[in-house]
mmCIF file of C-alpha atoms and ligand atoms in Angstrom:
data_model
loop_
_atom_site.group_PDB
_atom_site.id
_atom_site.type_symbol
_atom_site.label_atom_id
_atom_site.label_comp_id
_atom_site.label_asym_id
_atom_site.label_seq_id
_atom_site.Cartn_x
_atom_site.Cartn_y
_atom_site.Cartn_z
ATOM 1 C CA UNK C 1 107.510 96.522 115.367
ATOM 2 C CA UNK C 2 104.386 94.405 115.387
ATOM 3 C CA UNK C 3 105.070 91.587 113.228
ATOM 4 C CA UNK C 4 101.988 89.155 112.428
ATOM 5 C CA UNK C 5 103.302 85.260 112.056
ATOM 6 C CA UNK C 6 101.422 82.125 111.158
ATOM 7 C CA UNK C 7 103.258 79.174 111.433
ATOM 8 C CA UNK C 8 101.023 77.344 108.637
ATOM 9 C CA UNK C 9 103.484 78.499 105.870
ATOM 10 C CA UNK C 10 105.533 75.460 106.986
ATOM 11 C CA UNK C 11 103.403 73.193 105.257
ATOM 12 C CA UNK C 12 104.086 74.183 102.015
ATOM 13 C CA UNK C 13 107.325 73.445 101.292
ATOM 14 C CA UNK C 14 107.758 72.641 97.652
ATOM 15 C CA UNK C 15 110.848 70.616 96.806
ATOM 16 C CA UNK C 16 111.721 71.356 93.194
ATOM 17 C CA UNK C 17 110.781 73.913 90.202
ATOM 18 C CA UNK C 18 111.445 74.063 86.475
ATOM 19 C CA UNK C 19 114.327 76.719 85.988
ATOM 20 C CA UNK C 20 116.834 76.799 83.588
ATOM 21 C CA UNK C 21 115.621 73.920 81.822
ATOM 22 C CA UNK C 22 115.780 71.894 84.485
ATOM 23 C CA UNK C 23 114.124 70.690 87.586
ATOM 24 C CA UNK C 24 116.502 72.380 90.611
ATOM 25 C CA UNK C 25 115.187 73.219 94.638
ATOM 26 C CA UNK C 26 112.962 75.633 94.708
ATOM 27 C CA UNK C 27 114.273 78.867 96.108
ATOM 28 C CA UNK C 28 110.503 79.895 97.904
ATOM 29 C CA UNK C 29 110.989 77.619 101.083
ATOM 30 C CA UNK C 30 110.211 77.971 104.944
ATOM 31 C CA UNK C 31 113.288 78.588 105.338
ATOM 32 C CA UNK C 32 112.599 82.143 104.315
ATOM 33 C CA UNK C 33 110.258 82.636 107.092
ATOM 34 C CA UNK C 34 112.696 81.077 109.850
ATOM 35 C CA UNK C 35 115.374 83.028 109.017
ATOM 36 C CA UNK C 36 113.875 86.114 109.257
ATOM 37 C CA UNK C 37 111.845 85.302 112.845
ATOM 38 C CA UNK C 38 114.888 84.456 114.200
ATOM 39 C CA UNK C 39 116.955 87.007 113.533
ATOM 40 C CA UNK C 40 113.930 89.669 114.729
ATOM 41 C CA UNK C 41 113.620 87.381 117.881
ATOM 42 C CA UNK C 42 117.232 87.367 118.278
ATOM 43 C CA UNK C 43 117.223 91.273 118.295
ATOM 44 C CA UNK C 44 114.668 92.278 119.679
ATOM 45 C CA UNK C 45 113.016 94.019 117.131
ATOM 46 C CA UNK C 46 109.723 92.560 116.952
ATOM 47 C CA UNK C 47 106.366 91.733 118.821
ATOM 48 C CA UNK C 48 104.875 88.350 117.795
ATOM 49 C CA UNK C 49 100.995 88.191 116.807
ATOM 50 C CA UNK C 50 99.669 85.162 115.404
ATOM 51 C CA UNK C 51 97.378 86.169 112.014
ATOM 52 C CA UNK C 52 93.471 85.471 112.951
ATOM 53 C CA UNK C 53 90.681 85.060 111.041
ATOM 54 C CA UNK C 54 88.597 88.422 110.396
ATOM 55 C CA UNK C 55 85.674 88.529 108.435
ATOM 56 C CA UNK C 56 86.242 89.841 105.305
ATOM 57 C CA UNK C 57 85.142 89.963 101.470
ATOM 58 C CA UNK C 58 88.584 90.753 100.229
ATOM 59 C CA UNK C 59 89.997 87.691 98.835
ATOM 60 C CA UNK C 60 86.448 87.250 97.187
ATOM 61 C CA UNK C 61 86.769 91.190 95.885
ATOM 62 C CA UNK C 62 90.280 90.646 94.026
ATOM 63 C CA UNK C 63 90.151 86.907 92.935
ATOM 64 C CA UNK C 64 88.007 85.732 90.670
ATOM 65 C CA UNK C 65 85.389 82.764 92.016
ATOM 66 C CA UNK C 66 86.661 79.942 89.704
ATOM 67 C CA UNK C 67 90.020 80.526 90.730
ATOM 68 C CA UNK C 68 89.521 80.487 94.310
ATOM 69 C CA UNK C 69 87.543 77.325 93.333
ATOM 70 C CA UNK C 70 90.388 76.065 91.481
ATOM 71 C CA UNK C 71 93.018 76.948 94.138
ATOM 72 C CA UNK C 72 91.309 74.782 96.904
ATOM 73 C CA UNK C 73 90.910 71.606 94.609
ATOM 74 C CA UNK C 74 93.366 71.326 92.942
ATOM 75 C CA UNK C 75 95.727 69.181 94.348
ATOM 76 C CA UNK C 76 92.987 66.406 95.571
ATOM 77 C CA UNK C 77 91.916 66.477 92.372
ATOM 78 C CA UNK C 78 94.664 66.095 91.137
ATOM 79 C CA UNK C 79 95.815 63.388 93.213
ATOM 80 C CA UNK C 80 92.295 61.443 92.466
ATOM 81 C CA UNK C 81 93.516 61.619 89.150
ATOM 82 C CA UNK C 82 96.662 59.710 89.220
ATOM 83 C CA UNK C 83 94.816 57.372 91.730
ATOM 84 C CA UNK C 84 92.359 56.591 88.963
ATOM 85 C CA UNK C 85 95.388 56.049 86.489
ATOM 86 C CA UNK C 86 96.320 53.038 89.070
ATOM 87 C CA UNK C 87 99.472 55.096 90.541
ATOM 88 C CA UNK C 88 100.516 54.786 94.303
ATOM 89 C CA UNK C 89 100.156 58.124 95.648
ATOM 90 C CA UNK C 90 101.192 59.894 98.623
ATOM 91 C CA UNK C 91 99.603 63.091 98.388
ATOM 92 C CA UNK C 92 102.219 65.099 100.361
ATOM 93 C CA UNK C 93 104.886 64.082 97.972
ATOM 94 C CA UNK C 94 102.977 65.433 94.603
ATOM 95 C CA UNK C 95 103.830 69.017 93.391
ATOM 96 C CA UNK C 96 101.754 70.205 90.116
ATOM 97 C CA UNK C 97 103.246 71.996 87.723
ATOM 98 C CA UNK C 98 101.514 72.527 84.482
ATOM 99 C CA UNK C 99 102.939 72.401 80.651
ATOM 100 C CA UNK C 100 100.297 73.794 78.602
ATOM 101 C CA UNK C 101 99.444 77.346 78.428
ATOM 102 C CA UNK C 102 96.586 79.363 76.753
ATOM 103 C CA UNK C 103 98.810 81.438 75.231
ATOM 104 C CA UNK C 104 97.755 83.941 72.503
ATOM 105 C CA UNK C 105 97.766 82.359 69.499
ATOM 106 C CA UNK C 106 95.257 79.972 71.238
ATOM 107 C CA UNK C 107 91.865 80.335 73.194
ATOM 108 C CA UNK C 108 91.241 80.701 76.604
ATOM 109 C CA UNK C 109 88.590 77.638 77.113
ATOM 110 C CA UNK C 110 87.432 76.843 79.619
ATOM 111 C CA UNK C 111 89.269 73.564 80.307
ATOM 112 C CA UNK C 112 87.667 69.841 81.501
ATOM 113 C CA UNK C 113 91.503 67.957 81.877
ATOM 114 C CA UNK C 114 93.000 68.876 84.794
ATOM 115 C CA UNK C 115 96.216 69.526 82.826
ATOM 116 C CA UNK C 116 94.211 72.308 81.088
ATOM 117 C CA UNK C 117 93.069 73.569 84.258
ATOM 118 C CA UNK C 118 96.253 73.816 85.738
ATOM 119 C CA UNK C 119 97.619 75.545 82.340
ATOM 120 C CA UNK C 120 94.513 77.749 82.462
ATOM 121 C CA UNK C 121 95.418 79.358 85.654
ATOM 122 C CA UNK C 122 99.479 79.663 85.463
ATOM 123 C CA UNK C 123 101.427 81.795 84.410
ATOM 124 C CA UNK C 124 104.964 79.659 84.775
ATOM 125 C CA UNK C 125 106.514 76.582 85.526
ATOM 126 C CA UNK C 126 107.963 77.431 88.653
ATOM 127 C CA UNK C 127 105.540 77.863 90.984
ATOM 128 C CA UNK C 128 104.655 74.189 92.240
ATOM 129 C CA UNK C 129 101.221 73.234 93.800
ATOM 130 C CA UNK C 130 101.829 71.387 97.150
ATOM 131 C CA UNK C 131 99.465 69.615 99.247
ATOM 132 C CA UNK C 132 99.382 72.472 101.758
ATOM 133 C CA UNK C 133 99.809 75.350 99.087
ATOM 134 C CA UNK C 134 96.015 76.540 99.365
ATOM 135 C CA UNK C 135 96.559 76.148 103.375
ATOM 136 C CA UNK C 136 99.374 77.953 103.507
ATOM 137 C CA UNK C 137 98.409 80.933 100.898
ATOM 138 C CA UNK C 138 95.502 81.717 102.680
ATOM 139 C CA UNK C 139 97.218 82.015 106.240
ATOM 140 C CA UNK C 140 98.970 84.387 104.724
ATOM 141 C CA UNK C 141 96.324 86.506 103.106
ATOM 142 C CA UNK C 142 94.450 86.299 106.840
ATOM 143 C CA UNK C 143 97.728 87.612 107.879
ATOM 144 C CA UNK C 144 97.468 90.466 105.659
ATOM 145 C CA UNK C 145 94.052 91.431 106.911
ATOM 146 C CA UNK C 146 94.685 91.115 110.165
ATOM 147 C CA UNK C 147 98.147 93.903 109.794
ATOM 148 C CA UNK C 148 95.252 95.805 108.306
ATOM 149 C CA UNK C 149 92.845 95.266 111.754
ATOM 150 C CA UNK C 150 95.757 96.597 113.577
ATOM 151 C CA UNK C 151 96.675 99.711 111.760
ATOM 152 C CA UNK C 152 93.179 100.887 112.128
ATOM 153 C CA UNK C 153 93.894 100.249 115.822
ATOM 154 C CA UNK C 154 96.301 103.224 116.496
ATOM 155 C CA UNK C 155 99.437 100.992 115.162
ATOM 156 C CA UNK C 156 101.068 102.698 112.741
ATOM 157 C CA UNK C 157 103.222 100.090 111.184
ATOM 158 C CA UNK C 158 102.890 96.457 111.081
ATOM 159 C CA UNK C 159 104.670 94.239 109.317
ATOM 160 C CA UNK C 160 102.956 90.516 108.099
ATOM 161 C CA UNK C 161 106.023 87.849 107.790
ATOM 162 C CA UNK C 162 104.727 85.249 105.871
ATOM 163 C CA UNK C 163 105.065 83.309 102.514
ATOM 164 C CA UNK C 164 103.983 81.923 99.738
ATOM 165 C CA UNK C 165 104.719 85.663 98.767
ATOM 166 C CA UNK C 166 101.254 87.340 96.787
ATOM 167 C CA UNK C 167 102.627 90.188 93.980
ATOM 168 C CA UNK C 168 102.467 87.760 91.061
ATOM 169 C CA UNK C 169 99.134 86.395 91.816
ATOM 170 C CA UNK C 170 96.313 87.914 89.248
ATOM 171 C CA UNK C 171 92.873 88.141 89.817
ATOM 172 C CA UNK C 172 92.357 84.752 88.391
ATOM 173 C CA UNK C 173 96.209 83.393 87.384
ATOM 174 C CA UNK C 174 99.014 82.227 90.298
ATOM 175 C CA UNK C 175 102.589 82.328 89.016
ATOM 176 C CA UNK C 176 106.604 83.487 90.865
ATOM 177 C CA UNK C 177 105.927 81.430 93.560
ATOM 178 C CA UNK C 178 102.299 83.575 94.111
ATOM 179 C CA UNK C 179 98.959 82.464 94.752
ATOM 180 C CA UNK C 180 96.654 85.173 96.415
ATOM 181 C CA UNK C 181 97.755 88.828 96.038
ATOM 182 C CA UNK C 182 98.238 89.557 99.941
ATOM 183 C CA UNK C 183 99.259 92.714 99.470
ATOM 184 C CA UNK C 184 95.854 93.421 96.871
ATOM 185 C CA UNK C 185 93.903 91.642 99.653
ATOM 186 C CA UNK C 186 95.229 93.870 102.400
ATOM 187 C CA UNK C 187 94.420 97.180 100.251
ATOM 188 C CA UNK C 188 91.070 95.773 99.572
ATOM 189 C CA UNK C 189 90.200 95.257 103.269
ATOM 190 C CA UNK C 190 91.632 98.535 103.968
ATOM 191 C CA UNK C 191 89.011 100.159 101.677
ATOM 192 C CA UNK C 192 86.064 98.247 102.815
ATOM 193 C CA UNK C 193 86.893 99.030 106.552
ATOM 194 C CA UNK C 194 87.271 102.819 105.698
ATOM 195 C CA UNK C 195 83.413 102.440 103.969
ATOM 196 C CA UNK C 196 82.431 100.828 107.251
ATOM 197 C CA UNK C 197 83.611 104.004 109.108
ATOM 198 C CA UNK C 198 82.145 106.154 106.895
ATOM 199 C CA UNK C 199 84.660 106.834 104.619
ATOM 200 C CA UNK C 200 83.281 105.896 101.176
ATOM 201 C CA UNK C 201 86.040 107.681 99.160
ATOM 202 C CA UNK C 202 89.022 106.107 100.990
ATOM 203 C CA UNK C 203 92.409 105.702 98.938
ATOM 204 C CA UNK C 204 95.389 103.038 99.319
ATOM 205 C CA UNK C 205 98.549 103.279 97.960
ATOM 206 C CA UNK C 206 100.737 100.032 97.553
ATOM 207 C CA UNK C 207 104.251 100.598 97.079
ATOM 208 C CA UNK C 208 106.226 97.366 95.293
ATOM 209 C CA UNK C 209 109.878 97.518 96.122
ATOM 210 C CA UNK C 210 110.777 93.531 95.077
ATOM 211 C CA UNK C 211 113.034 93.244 92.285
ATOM 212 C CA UNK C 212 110.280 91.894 89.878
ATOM 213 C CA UNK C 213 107.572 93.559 88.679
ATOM 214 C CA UNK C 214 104.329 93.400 90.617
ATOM 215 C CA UNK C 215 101.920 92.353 87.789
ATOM 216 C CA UNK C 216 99.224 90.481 89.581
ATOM 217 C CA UNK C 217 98.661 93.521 91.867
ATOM 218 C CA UNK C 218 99.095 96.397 88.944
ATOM 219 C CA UNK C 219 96.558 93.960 87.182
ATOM 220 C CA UNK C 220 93.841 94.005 90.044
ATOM 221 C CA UNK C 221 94.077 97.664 90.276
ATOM 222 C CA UNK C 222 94.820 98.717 86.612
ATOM 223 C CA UNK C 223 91.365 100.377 86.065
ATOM 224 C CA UNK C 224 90.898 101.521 89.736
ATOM 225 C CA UNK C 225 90.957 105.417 90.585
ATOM 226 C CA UNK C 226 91.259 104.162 94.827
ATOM 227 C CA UNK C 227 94.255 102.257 94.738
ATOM 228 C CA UNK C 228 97.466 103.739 93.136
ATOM 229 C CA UNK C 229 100.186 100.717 92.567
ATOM 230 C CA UNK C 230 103.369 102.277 92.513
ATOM 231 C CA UNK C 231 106.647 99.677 91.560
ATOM 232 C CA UNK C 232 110.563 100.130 91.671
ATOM 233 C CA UNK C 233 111.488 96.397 89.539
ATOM 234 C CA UNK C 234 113.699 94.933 87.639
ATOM 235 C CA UNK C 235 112.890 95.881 83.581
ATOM 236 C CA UNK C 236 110.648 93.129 82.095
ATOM 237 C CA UNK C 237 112.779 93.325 79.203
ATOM 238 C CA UNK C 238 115.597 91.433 81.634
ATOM 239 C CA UNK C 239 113.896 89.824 84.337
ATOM 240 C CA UNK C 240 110.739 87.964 85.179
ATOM 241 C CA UNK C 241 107.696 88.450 84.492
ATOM 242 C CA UNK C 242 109.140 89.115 81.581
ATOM 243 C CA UNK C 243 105.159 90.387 79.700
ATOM 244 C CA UNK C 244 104.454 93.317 81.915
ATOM 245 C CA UNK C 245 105.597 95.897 83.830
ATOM 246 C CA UNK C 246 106.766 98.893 81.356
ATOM 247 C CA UNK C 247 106.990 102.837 82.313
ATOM 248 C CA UNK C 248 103.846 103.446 79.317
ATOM 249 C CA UNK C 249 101.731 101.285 81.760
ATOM 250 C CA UNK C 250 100.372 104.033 83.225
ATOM 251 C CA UNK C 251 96.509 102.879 84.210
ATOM 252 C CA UNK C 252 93.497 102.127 82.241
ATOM 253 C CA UNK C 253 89.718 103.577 82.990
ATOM 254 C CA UNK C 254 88.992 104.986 86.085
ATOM 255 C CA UNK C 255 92.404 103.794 86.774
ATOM 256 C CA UNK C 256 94.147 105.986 84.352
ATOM 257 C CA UNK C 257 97.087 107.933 85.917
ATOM 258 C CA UNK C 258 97.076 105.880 89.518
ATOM 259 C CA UNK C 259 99.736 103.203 88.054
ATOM 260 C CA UNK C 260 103.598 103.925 88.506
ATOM 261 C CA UNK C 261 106.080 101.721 86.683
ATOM 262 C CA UNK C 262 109.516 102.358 87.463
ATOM 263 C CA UNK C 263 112.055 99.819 85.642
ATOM 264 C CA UNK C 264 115.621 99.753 86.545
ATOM 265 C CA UNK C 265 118.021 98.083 84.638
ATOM 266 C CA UNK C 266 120.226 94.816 86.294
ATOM 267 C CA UNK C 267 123.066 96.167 88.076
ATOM 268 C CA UNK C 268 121.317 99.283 89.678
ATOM 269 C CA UNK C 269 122.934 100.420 92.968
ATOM 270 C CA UNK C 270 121.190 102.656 96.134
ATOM 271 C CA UNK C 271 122.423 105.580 94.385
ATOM 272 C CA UNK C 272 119.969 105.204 91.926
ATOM 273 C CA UNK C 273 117.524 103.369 93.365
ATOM 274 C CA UNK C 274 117.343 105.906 95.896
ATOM 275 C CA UNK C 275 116.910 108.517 93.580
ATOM 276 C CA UNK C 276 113.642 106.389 91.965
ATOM 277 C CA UNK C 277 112.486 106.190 95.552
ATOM 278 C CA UNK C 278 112.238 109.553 95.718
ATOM 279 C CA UNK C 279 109.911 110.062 92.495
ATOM 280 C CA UNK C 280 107.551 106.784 93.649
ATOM 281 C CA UNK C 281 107.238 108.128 96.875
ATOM 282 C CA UNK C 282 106.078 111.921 95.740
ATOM 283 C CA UNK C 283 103.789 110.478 93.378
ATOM 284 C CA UNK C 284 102.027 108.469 96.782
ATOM 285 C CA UNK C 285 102.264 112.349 98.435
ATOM 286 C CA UNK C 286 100.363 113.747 95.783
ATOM 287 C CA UNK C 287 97.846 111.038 95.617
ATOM 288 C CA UNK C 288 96.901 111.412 99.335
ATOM 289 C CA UNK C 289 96.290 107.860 100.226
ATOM 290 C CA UNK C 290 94.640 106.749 104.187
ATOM 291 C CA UNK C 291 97.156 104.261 104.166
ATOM 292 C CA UNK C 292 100.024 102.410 102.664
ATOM 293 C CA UNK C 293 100.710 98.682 101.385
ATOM 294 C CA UNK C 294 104.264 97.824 100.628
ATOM 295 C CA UNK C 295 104.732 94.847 98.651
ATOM 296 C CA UNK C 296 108.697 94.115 100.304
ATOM 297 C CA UNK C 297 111.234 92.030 98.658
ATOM 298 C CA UNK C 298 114.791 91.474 99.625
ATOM 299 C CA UNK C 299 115.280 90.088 96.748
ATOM 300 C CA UNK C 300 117.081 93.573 95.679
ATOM 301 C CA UNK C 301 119.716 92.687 97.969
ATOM 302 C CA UNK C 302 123.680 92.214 95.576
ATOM 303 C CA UNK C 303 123.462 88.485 96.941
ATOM 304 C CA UNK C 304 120.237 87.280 96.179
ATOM 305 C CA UNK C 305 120.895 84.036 93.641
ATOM 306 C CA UNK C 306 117.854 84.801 91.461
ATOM 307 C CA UNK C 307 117.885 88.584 90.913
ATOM 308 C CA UNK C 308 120.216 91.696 89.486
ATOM 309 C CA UNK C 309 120.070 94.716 91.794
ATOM 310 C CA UNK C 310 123.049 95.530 93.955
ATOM 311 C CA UNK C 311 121.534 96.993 97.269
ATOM 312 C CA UNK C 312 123.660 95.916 100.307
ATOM 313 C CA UNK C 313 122.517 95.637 103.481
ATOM 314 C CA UNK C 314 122.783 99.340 104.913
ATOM 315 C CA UNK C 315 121.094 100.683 102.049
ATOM 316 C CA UNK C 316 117.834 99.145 103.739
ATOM 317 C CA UNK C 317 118.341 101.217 106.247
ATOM 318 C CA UNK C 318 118.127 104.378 103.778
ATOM 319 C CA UNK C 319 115.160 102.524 102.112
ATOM 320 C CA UNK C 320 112.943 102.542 105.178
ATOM 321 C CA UNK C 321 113.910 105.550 105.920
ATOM 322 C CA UNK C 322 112.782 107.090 102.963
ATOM 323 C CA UNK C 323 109.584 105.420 102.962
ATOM 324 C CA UNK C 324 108.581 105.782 106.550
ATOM 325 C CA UNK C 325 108.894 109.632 106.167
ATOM 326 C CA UNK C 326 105.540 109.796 104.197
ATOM 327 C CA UNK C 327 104.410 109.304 107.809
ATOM 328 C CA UNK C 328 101.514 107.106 106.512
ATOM 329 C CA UNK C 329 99.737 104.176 108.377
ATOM 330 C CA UNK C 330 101.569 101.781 106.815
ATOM 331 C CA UNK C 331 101.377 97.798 106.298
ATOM 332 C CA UNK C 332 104.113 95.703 105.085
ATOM 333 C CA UNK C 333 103.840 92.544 103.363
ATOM 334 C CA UNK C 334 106.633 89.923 102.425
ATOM 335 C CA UNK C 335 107.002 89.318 99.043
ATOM 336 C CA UNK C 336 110.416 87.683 97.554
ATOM 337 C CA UNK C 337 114.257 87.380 98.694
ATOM 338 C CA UNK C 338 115.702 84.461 98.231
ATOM 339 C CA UNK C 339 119.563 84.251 99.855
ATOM 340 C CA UNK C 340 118.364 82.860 103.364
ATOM 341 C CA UNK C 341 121.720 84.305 105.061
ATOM 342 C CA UNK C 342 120.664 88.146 104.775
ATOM 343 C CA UNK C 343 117.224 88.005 104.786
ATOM 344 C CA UNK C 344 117.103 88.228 108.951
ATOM 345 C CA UNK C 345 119.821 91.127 108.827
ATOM 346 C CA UNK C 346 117.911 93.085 105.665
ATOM 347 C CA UNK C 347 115.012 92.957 107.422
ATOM 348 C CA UNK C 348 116.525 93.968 110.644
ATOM 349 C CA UNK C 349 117.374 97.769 108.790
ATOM 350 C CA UNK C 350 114.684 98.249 106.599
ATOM 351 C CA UNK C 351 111.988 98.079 109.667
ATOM 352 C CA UNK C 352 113.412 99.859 112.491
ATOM 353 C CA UNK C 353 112.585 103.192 111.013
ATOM 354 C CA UNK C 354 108.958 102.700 110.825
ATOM 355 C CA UNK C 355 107.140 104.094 114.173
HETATM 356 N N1 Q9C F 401 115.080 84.086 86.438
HETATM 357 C C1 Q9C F 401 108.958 86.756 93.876
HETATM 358 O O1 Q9C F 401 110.013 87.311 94.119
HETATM 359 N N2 Q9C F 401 111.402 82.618 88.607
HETATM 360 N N3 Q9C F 401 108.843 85.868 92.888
HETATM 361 C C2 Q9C F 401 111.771 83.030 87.329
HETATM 362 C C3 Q9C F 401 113.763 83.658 86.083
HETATM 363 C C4 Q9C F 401 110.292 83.304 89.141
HETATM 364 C C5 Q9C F 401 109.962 85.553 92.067
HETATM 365 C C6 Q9C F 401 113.172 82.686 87.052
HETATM 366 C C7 Q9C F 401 110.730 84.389 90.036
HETATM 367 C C8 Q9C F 401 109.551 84.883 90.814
HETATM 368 C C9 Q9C F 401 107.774 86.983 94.724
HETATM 369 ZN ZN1 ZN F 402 110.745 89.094 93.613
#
């Protein structure tokens, strides 16, 4: 498997979030990424290729220009800011995290106080801003175009390791530890690269297997007729994000009919979620795509400390399995999983069936 690594995501390694009520470590670290490169290294399973930078208008396509704006200022901004207010500050230590939301029984304004920016843009409390966050984010989104440079080089599968994870990100809102949508970036190149080659009518699918809902990318797409989001999640009614992600969200538009919800209650096992599988992955038959995004969390996994599914480890075997007999071009993109002990070995089943 050719497996696209930037080493950048290191930098962003944010120390605490607000859960529970509390400030506790924050479950998105580097450690993610380590695990899982070592344990591919380890076996064998994986060709290194370090993400490059292609030109490309994707991230510019799916997010909005303010909020790219906002991403890369943020936190120097915001460290001006407590600079002016006479504190000491050593930037690498600050993590934002904002406490005011535009929420509906307010108006979205545009905001002048940074703490209203900060509000503006999130959608929770636990998804810290670090120094390197912006840095980090968008080595990952080049990492997601680049997966897409090689399938359209005669690789058919290609998997891009890298974190912050991207399916909570919005066209302009971050949120679950997301920034940029990697996997909406990676869909987006996909299309413009088919236009290139004269193929103006070119169709992606993106198949979301993490165990939350994929809102920022079914929000990108939602009135798109060229990119069908398909998602197998946790229901909103249990889990995070909590506001979106029902079966009756079926596409809006031009987009009406190319959005598959799926919910699952907590507790689901492979026998079900294999059964799911199944549907999602007819609906992507019938829709005929060029290619394939999957948005993959391991967060399904029965161990993982923040989630409710009970997939064990073999069943990723089954999962990939599934999946890979669509016989697509296919791009996968790491999204959640947060039990650092099986993310090497889940990863380890779910790729090997891909060609
Ligand atoms: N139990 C991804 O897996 N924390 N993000 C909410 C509620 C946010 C997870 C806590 C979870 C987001 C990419
Ligand atoms: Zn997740």
């Amino acid at each position: 498997m050719l497996v696209i690594h930037d080493e950048t995501h290191r930098e962003h390694a944010p120390v605490s979030e607000f859960y529970r009520g509390r400030m506790t470590p924050c479950f998105e670290s580097p450690e993610r990424c380590d695990q899982i490169r070592q344990f591919l290294e380890r076996q064998g399973l994986a060709t290194w290729v370090t993400a490059q930078d292609f030109p490309s208008r994707a991230i510019e396509t799916v997010h909005c220009p303010d909020y790219l704006e906002f991403l890369r200022t943020i936190h120097p901004r915001w460290c001006d800011h407590l600079i002016q207010l006479g504190e000491t500050v050593d930037p690498g230590q600050i993590e934002i995290i904002p406490h005011t939301f535009p929420t509906r029984n307010l108006r979205s304004i545009r905001p002048q106080s940074i703490h209203g920016q900060v509000g503006y843009y999130a959608m929770d409390t636990a998804s810290p801003i670090t120094a390197s966050a912006w840095r980090a984010t968008l080595a990952a989104s080049r990492g997601a175009i680049h997966a897409v440079e090689w399938v359209q080089q005669q690789v058919r599968t290609v998997f891009s390791l890298s974190r912050p994870p991207g399916h909570h990100a919005c066209r302009d809102s971050y949120g679950g530890y997301c920034f940029l949508n990697h996997a909406a970036v990676a869909a987006q190149h996909w299309l413009d690269r088919l236009a290139e080659q004269g193929e103006p009518s070119g169709r992606v699918a993106i198949l979301d297997v993490d165990f939350h809902h994929g809102n920022g990318t079914q929000q990108i797409f939602y009135e798109r007729s060229d990119v069908l989001f398909v998602s197998i999640h946790a229901d909103p009614r249990q889990a995070y994000p909590y506001f979106l992600g029902t079966a009756d969200e079926t596409g809006a538009g031009e987009g009406r009919g190319a959005n598959l919800n799926i919910p699952l209650p907590i507790g689901t096992t492979w026998e079900e979620y294999g059964r799911v599988l199944e549907r999602a992955l007819q609906a992507i038959h019938n829709f005929g795509p060029h290619g394939l995004v999957i948005s993959f969390g391991a967060d399904t996994h029965e161990e993982d400390p923040i989630s409710g599914f009970r997939l064990r480890t073999n069943d990723f075997s089954a999962m990939g399995q599934q999946i890979a007999s669509l016989n697509l071009p296919t791009v996968i993109i790491m999204e959640g999983g947060y039990q650092y002990s099986i993310l090497g070995p889940t990863l380890a089943h779910f790729l090997p069936p891909f060609p």
